[in-house]
Amino acid sequence: MTQRTTILGLFALAALSSAQTPDTQKLLQQVEARSDPYKAMSRQIWENPELGWSEFKSSALLKEQLRSAGFRIEENIGGQPTAFVAEWGSGRPVIGIIGEYDALPGLSQDAEPARSPRVSGGPGHGCGHNLFGTASALAVVSVKEHLVEAKLPGTIRFYGTPNEEGGAGKVYMIRAGAFKDADVVLAWHPGDTHQADDNSHLANISAKVRFYGKASHAAGAPEAGRSALDGLELMTHAVNMLREHIPQESRMHYIITSGGAAANIVPDFAELSMIVRHPDLKTLDGIWARVKNCAEAGALASGTRVEIEIASAYANFVTNPVLRDLLDKNLRLTGGFTYTPEETAFAEKIRQSLNNPNLPPLDTISKILPPQTTVSSVSTDVGDVSWVVPVGHMRAGTFPPGTPLHSWQSTACAGTEIGRKGMMVAAKALALSAADLFHSPELVKAARAAFDQKMAGQQYHSLIPEGKQPALPGRP
């Protein structure tokens, strides 16, 4: 440990211990007292799941609730119709809380512990974003009322961020300057535990790779054709050989979205969708350069042409020990929760459907776990925000322990009181943490010092090309 790190750690501890904290129990009671319309809204968003950049009903519900609470609304952030910023107050500090509300394709599910789609093949909230945006909205409204009561200066802000599930909506908001004047931003995510985050989520890059060849009769004149599918398969073969020669923390996965029209026609078009991940943004950039070489090699060998379109890219998460400790402290003040007998029976049926003999104990949900320090194997565009402003991140147990995200099981729980109990843990911890930051400028300064130390010698750049526009529905 360096001397600078030691000094920073002592500074953070001193800031936490000297914080002029709000009346914790009163604020917790106030969050609980105004929760009913937010719980109802989370269910309403769950019943009407919308895919990324199509979250018109979901964002409208959140904006209506925030506007009625006295927040100013700025819409269409970064050219995204469902992106918005709601704020109240003036001056510094500017404390933001992130909300998401997009759903996932193919995960429609009733609030039942057995597979039962509400709409066959339809979308569903398998990542719990119906709870995510709603908890954050409840937190900012509660903080606003606390600032009025305590007569404190500053600005509380809600970031309505679309299409986290593959669209990197926050990157376009960053480029539009939505975060440039924020002092601290807080965020959370639904999960199967209550704990503050101290891990770096994986940076990733997502792309469409398209091969163009020449069609011909596959039996009568194969020599006249140039198979786009051959080029694609040569690329994937090279990629699968590449796996042996990249850092083991990396992840590469793809699907073939188009492979030709008929077996007796040499395909003149083929396409795959691919995601590459790594804990470090710079290392990912180098891996991606090698993947592009695989694509070029496939095109060269097959006599075809290849085009690569970057669909989205996420940075890894820059952790902040000051905000981690603040969220951990306030998570513990929420007390967590336990399941009722009926909820316990529901949760056990969900867990039985997973066919996993190594699930954690169900009563894990009643505990606040120590901050997670291992590298998460998932990605989020909250990581991009953490490169431009100090960000604190936590998770709340909206799903029974062991329930994976992006599953019908998580969709089912996100529409029940099981999910809403976790949502309330998040809303309370976020509200307490934001209130602490308003009461204690020392905490804000300590969070910035920790951020500056982590970012020394580094500069943020997204792997999404400059000038690229969000791929909105209907936009070429």
Short mmCIF file of C-alpha atoms in Angstrom, two decimals:
data_model
loop_
_atom_site.label_atom_id
_atom_site.label_comp_id
_atom_site.label_asym_id
_atom_site.label_seq_id
_atom_site.Cartn_x
_atom_site.Cartn_y
_atom_site.Cartn_z
CA MET A 1 0.00 0.00 0.00
CA THR A 2 1.41 3.38 -1.00
CA GLN A 3 1.66 6.32 1.37
CA ARG A 4 -0.79 8.23 -0.82
CA THR A 5 -3.33 5.41 -0.58
CA THR A 6 -2.93 5.29 3.20
CA ILE A 7 -3.48 9.04 3.53
CA LEU A 8 -6.53 8.85 1.27
CA GLY A 9 -7.97 6.01 3.32
CA LEU A 10 -7.54 8.00 6.55
CA PHE A 11 -9.11 11.03 4.90
CA ALA A 12 -12.13 8.96 3.87
CA LEU A 13 -12.53 7.49 7.35
CA ALA A 14 -12.30 10.92 8.93
CA ALA A 15 -14.90 12.28 6.51
CA LEU A 16 -17.29 9.46 7.32
CA SER A 17 -16.84 9.80 11.07
CA SER A 18 -17.23 13.59 11.08
CA ALA A 19 -20.23 13.65 8.75
CA GLN A 20 -23.16 15.76 9.94
CA THR A 21 -25.64 12.99 9.28
CA PRO A 22 -29.39 13.51 8.92
CA ASP A 23 -31.97 12.02 11.26
CA THR A 24 -31.61 8.50 9.91
CA GLN A 25 -34.73 6.94 11.35
CA LYS A 26 -36.89 9.85 10.29
CA LEU A 27 -35.61 9.71 6.72
CA LEU A 28 -36.10 5.94 6.58
CA GLN A 29 -39.67 6.39 7.78
CA GLN A 30 -40.29 9.10 5.20
CA VAL A 31 -39.07 6.87 2.37
CA GLU A 32 -41.35 4.09 3.57
CA ALA A 33 -44.32 6.43 4.01
CA ARG A 34 -44.27 7.60 0.38
CA SER A 35 -43.51 4.17 -1.12
CA ASP A 36 -46.98 2.97 -2.19
CA PRO A 37 -47.26 4.86 -5.52
CA TYR A 38 -43.69 3.86 -6.39
CA LYS A 39 -44.37 0.19 -5.70
CA ALA A 40 -47.44 0.45 -7.91
CA MET A 41 -45.38 2.15 -10.63
CA SER A 42 -42.76 -0.60 -10.53
CA ARG A 43 -45.51 -3.15 -11.16
CA GLN A 44 -46.99 -1.01 -13.95
CA ILE A 45 -43.61 -0.82 -15.70
CA TRP A 46 -43.21 -4.59 -15.18
CA GLU A 47 -46.59 -5.22 -16.81
CA ASN A 48 -45.62 -3.10 -19.83
CA PRO A 49 -42.00 -4.07 -20.57
CA GLU A 50 -40.32 -2.01 -23.27
CA LEU A 51 -37.06 -2.69 -25.07
CA GLY A 52 -34.20 -0.22 -25.20
CA TRP A 53 -34.92 3.15 -26.83
CA SER A 54 -38.62 2.23 -26.90
CA GLU A 55 -39.28 2.87 -23.19
CA PHE A 56 -41.83 5.61 -23.88
CA LYS A 57 -44.47 4.51 -21.35
CA SER A 58 -41.91 3.68 -18.67
CA SER A 59 -40.02 6.96 -18.96
CA ALA A 60 -43.32 8.90 -19.11
CA LEU A 61 -44.45 7.34 -15.81
CA LEU A 62 -41.19 8.27 -14.11
CA LYS A 63 -41.22 11.81 -15.53
CA GLU A 64 -44.83 12.33 -14.43
CA GLN A 65 -44.02 11.23 -10.89
CA LEU A 66 -40.93 13.42 -10.68
CA ARG A 67 -42.61 16.42 -12.25
CA SER A 68 -45.46 16.20 -9.75
CA ALA A 69 -42.82 16.23 -6.99
CA GLY A 70 -41.50 19.56 -8.25
CA PHE A 71 -38.58 18.42 -10.41
CA ARG A 72 -37.55 20.20 -13.59
CA ILE A 73 -37.35 17.83 -16.58
CA GLU A 74 -34.94 18.00 -19.51
CA GLU A 75 -35.78 15.50 -22.23
CA ASN A 76 -34.23 13.92 -25.33
CA ILE A 77 -30.72 13.84 -23.85
CA GLY A 78 -28.07 12.85 -26.38
CA GLY A 79 -30.64 12.46 -29.15
CA GLN A 80 -32.45 9.72 -27.20
CA PRO A 81 -36.20 10.32 -26.88
CA THR A 82 -36.46 8.21 -23.70
CA ALA A 83 -33.42 9.74 -21.97
CA PHE A 84 -34.06 12.54 -19.50
CA VAL A 85 -32.68 14.41 -16.52
CA ALA A 86 -34.92 15.53 -13.65
CA GLU A 87 -33.52 17.90 -11.04
CA TRP A 88 -34.54 20.01 -8.08
CA GLY A 89 -32.68 22.70 -6.21
CA SER A 90 -29.74 24.86 -7.17
CA GLY A 91 -26.04 25.22 -6.55
CA ARG A 92 -23.60 22.71 -5.20
CA PRO A 93 -23.20 19.95 -4.44
CA VAL A 94 -24.87 18.31 -7.41
CA ILE A 95 -25.72 14.73 -6.43
CA GLY A 96 -27.21 12.42 -9.05
CA ILE A 97 -28.89 9.03 -8.82
CA ILE A 98 -29.16 6.81 -11.90
CA GLY A 99 -32.35 5.03 -12.97
CA GLU A 100 -32.88 2.43 -15.70
CA TYR A 101 -36.15 1.07 -17.09
CA ASP A 102 -35.52 -1.00 -20.24
CA ALA A 103 -36.56 -4.64 -20.56
CA LEU A 104 -35.03 -7.70 -22.24
CA PRO A 105 -36.29 -9.59 -25.32
CA GLY A 106 -37.89 -13.01 -24.93
CA LEU A 107 -38.20 -12.95 -21.13
CA SER A 108 -41.95 -12.38 -20.76
CA GLN A 109 -43.18 -14.18 -17.64
CA ASP A 110 -46.10 -14.15 -15.21
CA ALA A 111 -45.41 -13.50 -11.55
CA GLU A 112 -45.45 -17.25 -11.00
CA PRO A 113 -42.70 -19.71 -9.91
CA ALA A 114 -43.15 -21.84 -13.06
CA ARG A 115 -42.43 -20.96 -16.69
CA SER A 116 -45.49 -19.08 -17.95
CA PRO A 117 -44.93 -16.27 -20.48
CA ARG A 118 -47.41 -13.40 -20.34
CA VAL A 119 -46.81 -12.86 -24.07
CA SER A 120 -45.17 -15.64 -26.05
CA GLY A 121 -41.75 -14.43 -27.17
CA GLY A 122 -42.37 -11.01 -25.63
CA PRO A 123 -40.00 -8.89 -23.56
CA GLY A 124 -39.73 -9.01 -19.79
CA HIS A 125 -37.93 -7.36 -16.89
CA GLY A 126 -35.42 -10.16 -16.30
CA CYS A 127 -32.86 -7.62 -15.07
CA GLY A 128 -35.28 -5.91 -12.71
CA HIS A 129 -35.05 -2.48 -14.30
CA ASN A 130 -38.70 -1.83 -13.43
CA LEU A 131 -37.44 -1.80 -9.83
CA PHE A 132 -34.20 0.03 -10.66
CA GLY A 133 -35.68 3.23 -12.05
CA THR A 134 -38.50 3.32 -9.52
CA ALA A 135 -36.28 2.92 -6.44
CA SER A 136 -33.99 5.68 -7.67
CA ALA A 137 -36.95 7.99 -8.30
CA LEU A 138 -38.28 7.34 -4.80
CA ALA A 139 -34.83 8.10 -3.40
CA VAL A 140 -34.44 11.48 -5.14
CA VAL A 141 -37.93 12.61 -4.17
CA SER A 142 -37.26 11.65 -0.55
CA VAL A 143 -33.94 13.52 -0.61
CA LYS A 144 -35.63 16.58 -2.13
CA GLU A 145 -38.13 16.68 0.72
CA HIS A 146 -35.31 16.25 3.22
CA LEU A 147 -33.39 19.17 1.70
CA VAL A 148 -36.47 21.37 2.01
CA GLU A 149 -36.97 20.36 5.63
CA ALA A 150 -33.28 20.76 6.54
CA LYS A 151 -32.94 23.98 4.49
CA LEU A 152 -29.80 22.68 2.79
CA PRO A 153 -28.40 24.06 -0.49
CA GLY A 154 -27.59 21.91 -3.48
CA THR A 155 -29.10 20.07 -6.43
CA ILE A 156 -30.55 16.57 -6.41
CA ARG A 157 -30.77 14.96 -9.83
CA PHE A 158 -32.34 11.85 -11.37
CA TYR A 159 -30.73 10.45 -14.51
CA GLY A 160 -33.27 8.61 -16.65
CA THR A 161 -31.01 6.37 -18.73
CA PRO A 162 -32.36 4.25 -21.61
CA ASN A 163 -31.14 1.06 -23.24
CA GLU A 164 -28.56 -0.22 -20.81
CA GLU A 165 -29.16 -3.69 -22.26
CA GLY A 166 -26.87 -3.38 -25.25
CA GLY A 167 -27.35 0.22 -26.35
CA ALA A 168 -24.96 2.09 -24.03
CA GLY A 169 -27.46 4.91 -23.61
CA LYS A 170 -25.33 6.55 -20.91
CA VAL A 171 -22.43 7.01 -23.34
CA TYR A 172 -24.58 9.31 -25.49
CA MET A 173 -25.69 11.16 -22.35
CA ILE A 174 -22.03 11.61 -21.34
CA ARG A 175 -21.25 13.01 -24.79
CA ALA A 176 -24.18 15.41 -24.41
CA GLY A 177 -22.63 16.72 -21.17
CA ALA A 178 -25.30 15.37 -18.82
CA PHE A 179 -22.76 14.37 -16.15
CA LYS A 180 -20.11 17.05 -16.55
CA ASP A 181 -21.24 19.21 -13.61
CA ALA A 182 -22.18 16.41 -11.20
CA ASP A 183 -20.14 16.11 -8.00
CA VAL A 184 -21.16 12.53 -7.15
CA VAL A 185 -23.44 9.98 -8.81
CA LEU A 186 -24.98 6.99 -7.04
CA ALA A 187 -26.38 3.86 -8.67
CA TRP A 188 -27.65 0.42 -7.78
CA HIS A 189 -28.72 -2.77 -9.49
CA PRO A 190 -31.19 -5.54 -8.69
CA GLY A 191 -29.51 -8.76 -7.60
CA ASP A 192 -29.72 -11.63 -5.13
CA THR A 193 -27.78 -9.99 -2.27
CA HIS A 194 -27.59 -6.67 -0.42
CA GLN A 195 -24.06 -5.28 -0.70
CA ALA A 196 -21.99 -2.33 -1.80
CA ASP A 197 -19.83 -2.81 -4.88
CA ASP A 198 -16.06 -2.60 -4.90
CA ASN A 199 -15.42 -4.49 -8.12
CA SER A 200 -14.77 -3.53 -11.70
CA HIS A 201 -17.45 -4.79 -14.05
CA LEU A 202 -16.18 -5.96 -17.42
CA ALA A 203 -15.65 -3.49 -20.21
CA ASN A 204 -17.21 -4.74 -23.40
CA ILE A 205 -17.64 -4.06 -27.08
CA SER A 206 -20.59 -5.26 -29.13
CA ALA A 207 -20.58 -5.34 -32.91
CA LYS A 208 -22.35 -6.57 -36.01
CA VAL A 209 -19.94 -8.22 -38.47
CA ARG A 210 -21.32 -8.47 -42.01
CA PHE A 211 -19.80 -10.40 -44.90
CA TYR A 212 -20.71 -9.70 -48.53
CA GLY A 213 -20.04 -12.26 -51.26
CA LYS A 214 -21.46 -13.31 -54.62
CA ALA A 215 -24.49 -15.54 -55.06
CA SER A 216 -24.46 -18.48 -57.44
CA HIS A 217 -25.99 -21.93 -57.90
CA ALA A 218 -24.32 -24.06 -55.22
CA ALA A 219 -24.27 -27.17 -57.46
CA GLY A 220 -24.44 -25.83 -61.02
CA ALA A 221 -21.83 -23.06 -60.75
CA PRO A 222 -20.17 -23.05 -57.34
CA GLU A 223 -16.97 -21.68 -58.82
CA ALA A 224 -18.81 -18.47 -59.72
CA GLY A 225 -19.88 -17.81 -56.15
CA ARG A 226 -18.10 -16.29 -53.22
CA SER A 227 -19.66 -17.46 -49.96
CA ALA A 228 -20.26 -14.81 -47.31
CA LEU A 229 -20.99 -17.68 -44.92
CA ASP A 230 -17.53 -19.13 -45.60
CA GLY A 231 -15.99 -15.81 -44.62
CA LEU A 232 -18.04 -15.73 -41.42
CA GLU A 233 -17.17 -19.30 -40.48
CA LEU A 234 -13.48 -18.71 -41.12
CA MET A 235 -13.68 -15.68 -38.83
CA THR A 236 -15.37 -17.63 -36.01
CA HIS A 237 -12.84 -20.45 -36.35
CA ALA A 238 -10.03 -17.91 -35.98
CA VAL A 239 -11.81 -16.30 -33.01
CA ASN A 240 -12.16 -19.65 -31.28
CA MET A 241 -8.45 -20.32 -31.76
CA LEU A 242 -7.75 -16.82 -30.43
CA ARG A 243 -9.41 -17.71 -27.10
CA GLU A 244 -6.26 -19.61 -26.09
CA HIS A 245 -4.10 -16.53 -26.52
CA ILE A 246 -5.96 -13.78 -24.69
CA PRO A 247 -6.13 -13.09 -20.92
CA GLN A 248 -8.26 -15.66 -19.13
CA GLU A 249 -10.54 -12.97 -17.66
CA SER A 250 -11.77 -12.21 -21.19
CA ARG A 251 -15.13 -13.28 -22.58
CA MET A 252 -16.06 -13.65 -26.26
CA HIS A 253 -19.51 -14.76 -27.40
CA TYR A 254 -21.46 -14.49 -30.64
CA ILE A 255 -24.52 -15.64 -32.54
CA ILE A 256 -25.00 -16.00 -36.29
CA THR A 257 -27.92 -13.78 -37.21
CA SER A 258 -27.90 -14.51 -40.95
CA GLY A 259 -26.31 -17.41 -42.79
CA GLY A 260 -27.95 -17.47 -46.21
CA ALA A 261 -31.37 -17.95 -47.78
CA ALA A 262 -31.21 -21.55 -49.07
CA ALA A 263 -28.72 -24.41 -49.10
CA ASN A 264 -28.58 -24.49 -52.92
CA ILE A 265 -27.57 -20.83 -53.17
CA VAL A 266 -24.05 -19.65 -52.38
CA PRO A 267 -24.79 -17.03 -49.67
CA ASP A 268 -24.00 -13.50 -50.75
CA PHE A 269 -24.64 -12.17 -47.23
CA ALA A 270 -23.91 -13.42 -43.72
CA GLU A 271 -23.89 -11.66 -40.37
CA LEU A 272 -22.93 -12.34 -36.79
CA SER A 273 -23.47 -10.40 -33.60
CA MET A 274 -20.51 -10.51 -31.24
CA ILE A 275 -19.56 -9.26 -27.77
CA VAL A 276 -16.03 -9.18 -26.36
CA ARG A 277 -15.36 -8.37 -22.68
CA HIS A 278 -12.39 -7.74 -20.39
CA PRO A 279 -11.93 -6.05 -16.98
CA ASP A 280 -9.66 -3.36 -18.45
CA LEU A 281 -10.74 -1.00 -21.22
CA LYS A 282 -7.25 -0.64 -22.73
CA THR A 283 -6.69 -4.42 -22.81
CA LEU A 284 -10.10 -4.87 -24.41
CA ASP A 285 -9.12 -2.43 -27.15
CA GLY A 286 -6.12 -4.62 -27.98
CA ILE A 287 -8.19 -7.84 -28.01
CA TRP A 288 -10.74 -6.21 -30.27
CA ALA A 289 -8.00 -5.27 -32.77
CA ARG A 290 -7.13 -8.99 -33.02
CA VAL A 291 -10.78 -9.94 -33.48
CA LYS A 292 -10.99 -7.49 -36.38
CA ASN A 293 -7.95 -9.20 -37.89
CA CYS A 294 -9.85 -12.50 -37.69
CA ALA A 295 -12.70 -10.93 -39.64
CA GLU A 296 -10.36 -9.50 -42.28
CA ALA A 297 -8.66 -12.89 -42.60
CA GLY A 298 -12.01 -14.60 -43.17
CA ALA A 299 -12.88 -12.12 -45.88
CA LEU A 300 -9.48 -12.46 -47.56
CA ALA A 301 -9.56 -16.25 -47.56
CA SER A 302 -13.13 -16.45 -48.90
CA GLY A 303 -12.87 -13.70 -51.48
CA THR A 304 -15.57 -11.67 -49.76
CA ARG A 305 -15.86 -8.22 -48.22
CA VAL A 306 -16.42 -7.53 -44.52
CA GLU A 307 -17.94 -4.58 -42.70
CA ILE A 308 -17.88 -4.13 -38.93
CA GLU A 309 -20.38 -1.89 -37.16
CA ILE A 310 -19.85 -1.12 -33.49
CA ALA A 311 -23.27 -1.43 -31.87
CA SER A 312 -22.24 -0.45 -28.34
CA ALA A 313 -19.31 -0.47 -25.94
CA TYR A 314 -19.07 -0.19 -22.16
CA ALA A 315 -16.13 0.84 -20.01
CA ASN A 316 -15.10 -1.05 -16.88
CA PHE A 317 -16.25 0.39 -13.55
CA VAL A 318 -13.88 2.69 -11.64
CA THR A 319 -14.42 1.91 -7.97
CA ASN A 320 -14.52 4.58 -5.28
CA PRO A 321 -13.68 3.48 -1.70
CA VAL A 322 -15.30 6.53 -0.10
CA LEU A 323 -18.65 5.94 -1.78
CA ARG A 324 -18.37 2.19 -1.26
CA ASP A 325 -18.02 2.69 2.49
CA LEU A 326 -20.84 5.24 2.53
CA LEU A 327 -23.25 2.86 0.77
CA ASP A 328 -22.14 -0.05 2.95
CA LYS A 329 -22.83 1.98 6.10
CA ASN A 330 -26.28 3.00 4.93
CA LEU A 331 -27.22 -0.43 3.64
CA ARG A 332 -26.67 -1.71 7.16
CA LEU A 333 -28.96 1.01 8.52
CA THR A 334 -31.82 -0.23 6.33
CA GLY A 335 -31.80 -3.54 8.19
CA GLY A 336 -32.52 -5.67 5.13
CA PHE A 337 -35.70 -7.81 5.29
CA THR A 338 -37.07 -11.31 5.64
CA TYR A 339 -39.62 -13.19 3.55
CA THR A 340 -43.12 -13.98 4.73
CA PRO A 341 -44.08 -17.70 4.71
CA GLU A 342 -45.84 -17.19 1.37
CA GLU A 343 -42.81 -15.42 -0.11
CA THR A 344 -40.54 -18.14 1.23
CA ALA A 345 -42.61 -20.81 -0.54
CA PHE A 346 -42.51 -18.78 -3.79
CA ALA A 347 -38.74 -18.28 -3.48
CA GLU A 348 -38.09 -21.98 -2.84
CA LYS A 349 -40.09 -22.95 -5.95
CA ILE A 350 -38.07 -20.45 -7.98
CA ARG A 351 -34.83 -21.93 -6.63
CA GLN A 352 -35.96 -25.51 -7.30
CA SER A 353 -36.53 -24.60 -10.95
CA LEU A 354 -32.85 -23.64 -11.26
CA ASN A 355 -31.65 -27.24 -10.77
CA ASN A 356 -28.58 -25.96 -8.94
CA PRO A 357 -27.44 -27.95 -5.89
CA ASN A 358 -25.02 -25.22 -4.77
CA LEU A 359 -27.35 -22.33 -4.04
CA PRO A 360 -26.58 -20.04 -1.09
CA PRO A 361 -28.91 -20.27 1.94
CA LEU A 362 -32.24 -18.54 1.48
CA ASP A 363 -31.74 -16.51 4.67
CA THR A 364 -28.81 -14.75 2.95
CA ILE A 365 -31.47 -12.27 1.83
CA SER A 366 -31.86 -11.07 5.43
CA LYS A 367 -28.21 -10.06 5.69
CA ILE A 368 -26.10 -7.15 4.48
CA LEU A 369 -23.01 -8.75 2.99
CA PRO A 370 -19.54 -7.17 2.96
CA PRO A 371 -18.76 -5.21 -0.21
CA GLN A 372 -18.12 -7.43 -3.23
CA THR A 373 -14.46 -7.22 -4.24
CA THR A 374 -14.24 -9.83 -7.01
CA VAL A 375 -14.44 -8.75 -10.64
CA SER A 376 -18.01 -9.08 -11.86
CA SER A 377 -18.44 -11.04 -15.09
CA VAL A 378 -21.18 -8.72 -16.37
CA SER A 379 -21.04 -5.27 -17.95
CA THR A 380 -22.88 -1.98 -17.46
CA ASP A 381 -22.65 1.48 -18.97
CA VAL A 382 -22.60 2.85 -15.41
CA GLY A 383 -18.92 2.01 -15.87
CA ASP A 384 -18.64 4.79 -18.46
CA VAL A 385 -20.15 7.27 -16.01
CA SER A 386 -17.58 6.22 -13.38
CA TRP A 387 -14.79 7.41 -15.70
CA VAL A 388 -16.12 10.99 -15.74
CA VAL A 389 -17.51 11.50 -12.20
CA PRO A 390 -17.14 9.72 -8.82
CA VAL A 391 -19.72 6.91 -8.74
CA GLY A 392 -20.87 4.74 -5.86
CA HIS A 393 -22.61 1.48 -6.76
CA MET A 394 -24.53 -1.12 -4.75
CA ARG A 395 -26.96 -3.96 -5.26
CA ALA A 396 -30.11 -4.95 -3.43
CA GLY A 397 -31.62 -8.41 -3.14
CA THR A 398 -34.66 -8.28 -5.38
CA PHE A 399 -34.35 -11.98 -6.27
CA PRO A 400 -33.97 -15.06 -4.05
CA PRO A 401 -30.30 -15.96 -3.44
CA GLY A 402 -28.86 -17.84 -6.40
CA THR A 403 -31.38 -16.52 -8.96
CA PRO A 404 -29.53 -15.44 -12.12
CA LEU A 405 -30.25 -12.21 -13.92
CA HIS A 406 -31.66 -12.42 -17.45
CA SER A 407 -33.87 -15.41 -16.64
CA TRP A 408 -37.61 -16.03 -16.50
CA GLN A 409 -37.14 -16.62 -12.78
CA SER A 410 -35.81 -13.08 -12.24
CA THR A 411 -38.64 -11.66 -14.38
CA ALA A 412 -41.20 -13.45 -12.19
CA CYS A 413 -39.69 -12.09 -8.97
CA ALA A 414 -39.39 -8.55 -10.31
CA GLY A 415 -43.19 -8.38 -10.47
CA THR A 416 -43.78 -9.50 -6.89
CA GLU A 417 -43.40 -8.19 -3.36
CA ILE A 418 -40.12 -10.15 -3.25
CA GLY A 419 -38.73 -7.72 -5.80
CA ARG A 420 -40.34 -4.69 -4.23
CA LYS A 421 -38.82 -5.46 -0.82
CA GLY A 422 -35.37 -5.31 -2.41
CA MET A 423 -36.38 -2.15 -4.24
CA MET A 424 -37.12 -0.49 -0.90
CA VAL A 425 -33.72 -1.48 0.51
CA ALA A 426 -32.13 0.27 -2.47
CA ALA A 427 -34.32 3.38 -2.19
CA LYS A 428 -33.53 3.77 1.51
CA ALA A 429 -29.77 3.21 1.17
CA LEU A 430 -29.55 5.63 -1.76
CA ALA A 431 -31.59 8.30 0.03
CA LEU A 432 -29.50 8.04 3.20
CA SER A 433 -26.25 8.18 1.22
CA ALA A 434 -27.31 11.20 -0.85
CA ALA A 435 -28.47 12.98 2.31
CA ASP A 436 -25.08 12.31 3.93
CA LEU A 437 -23.36 13.88 0.94
CA PHE A 438 -25.50 17.02 1.19
CA HIS A 439 -24.86 17.31 4.93
CA SER A 440 -21.09 16.74 4.63
CA PRO A 441 -19.05 18.55 1.97
CA GLU A 442 -16.04 16.62 3.34
CA LEU A 443 -17.51 13.41 1.95
CA VAL A 444 -17.91 14.94 -1.49
CA LYS A 445 -14.31 16.16 -1.41
CA ALA A 446 -13.06 12.75 -0.25
CA ALA A 447 -14.96 11.00 -3.05
CA ARG A 448 -13.41 13.38 -5.60
CA ALA A 449 -9.92 12.81 -4.15
CA ALA A 450 -10.38 9.05 -4.47
CA PHE A 451 -11.60 9.51 -8.05
CA ASP A 452 -8.66 11.74 -8.98
CA GLN A 453 -6.22 9.19 -7.58
CA LYS A 454 -7.77 6.34 -9.60
CA MET A 455 -7.85 8.41 -12.78
CA ALA A 456 -4.28 9.75 -12.56
CA GLY A 457 -2.67 9.23 -15.95
CA GLN A 458 -5.88 7.87 -17.48
CA GLN A 459 -8.38 9.44 -19.82
CA TYR A 460 -11.85 8.24 -20.72
CA HIS A 461 -12.68 7.31 -24.27
CA SER A 462 -15.54 5.15 -25.43
CA LEU A 463 -14.92 2.46 -28.03
CA ILE A 464 -18.13 3.63 -29.70
CA PRO A 465 -16.91 5.75 -32.64
CA GLU A 466 -17.32 9.50 -32.28
CA GLY A 467 -20.23 10.73 -34.34
CA LYS A 468 -22.17 7.48 -34.16
CA GLN A 469 -25.82 8.08 -33.34
CA PRO A 470 -28.03 5.88 -31.15
CA ALA A 471 -29.57 3.10 -33.26
CA LEU A 472 -33.13 4.17 -32.51
CA PRO A 473 -36.02 2.04 -33.81
CA GLY A 474 -36.69 3.10 -37.38
CA ARG A 475 -33.34 4.86 -37.77
CA PRO A 476 -31.10 3.36 -40.49
#
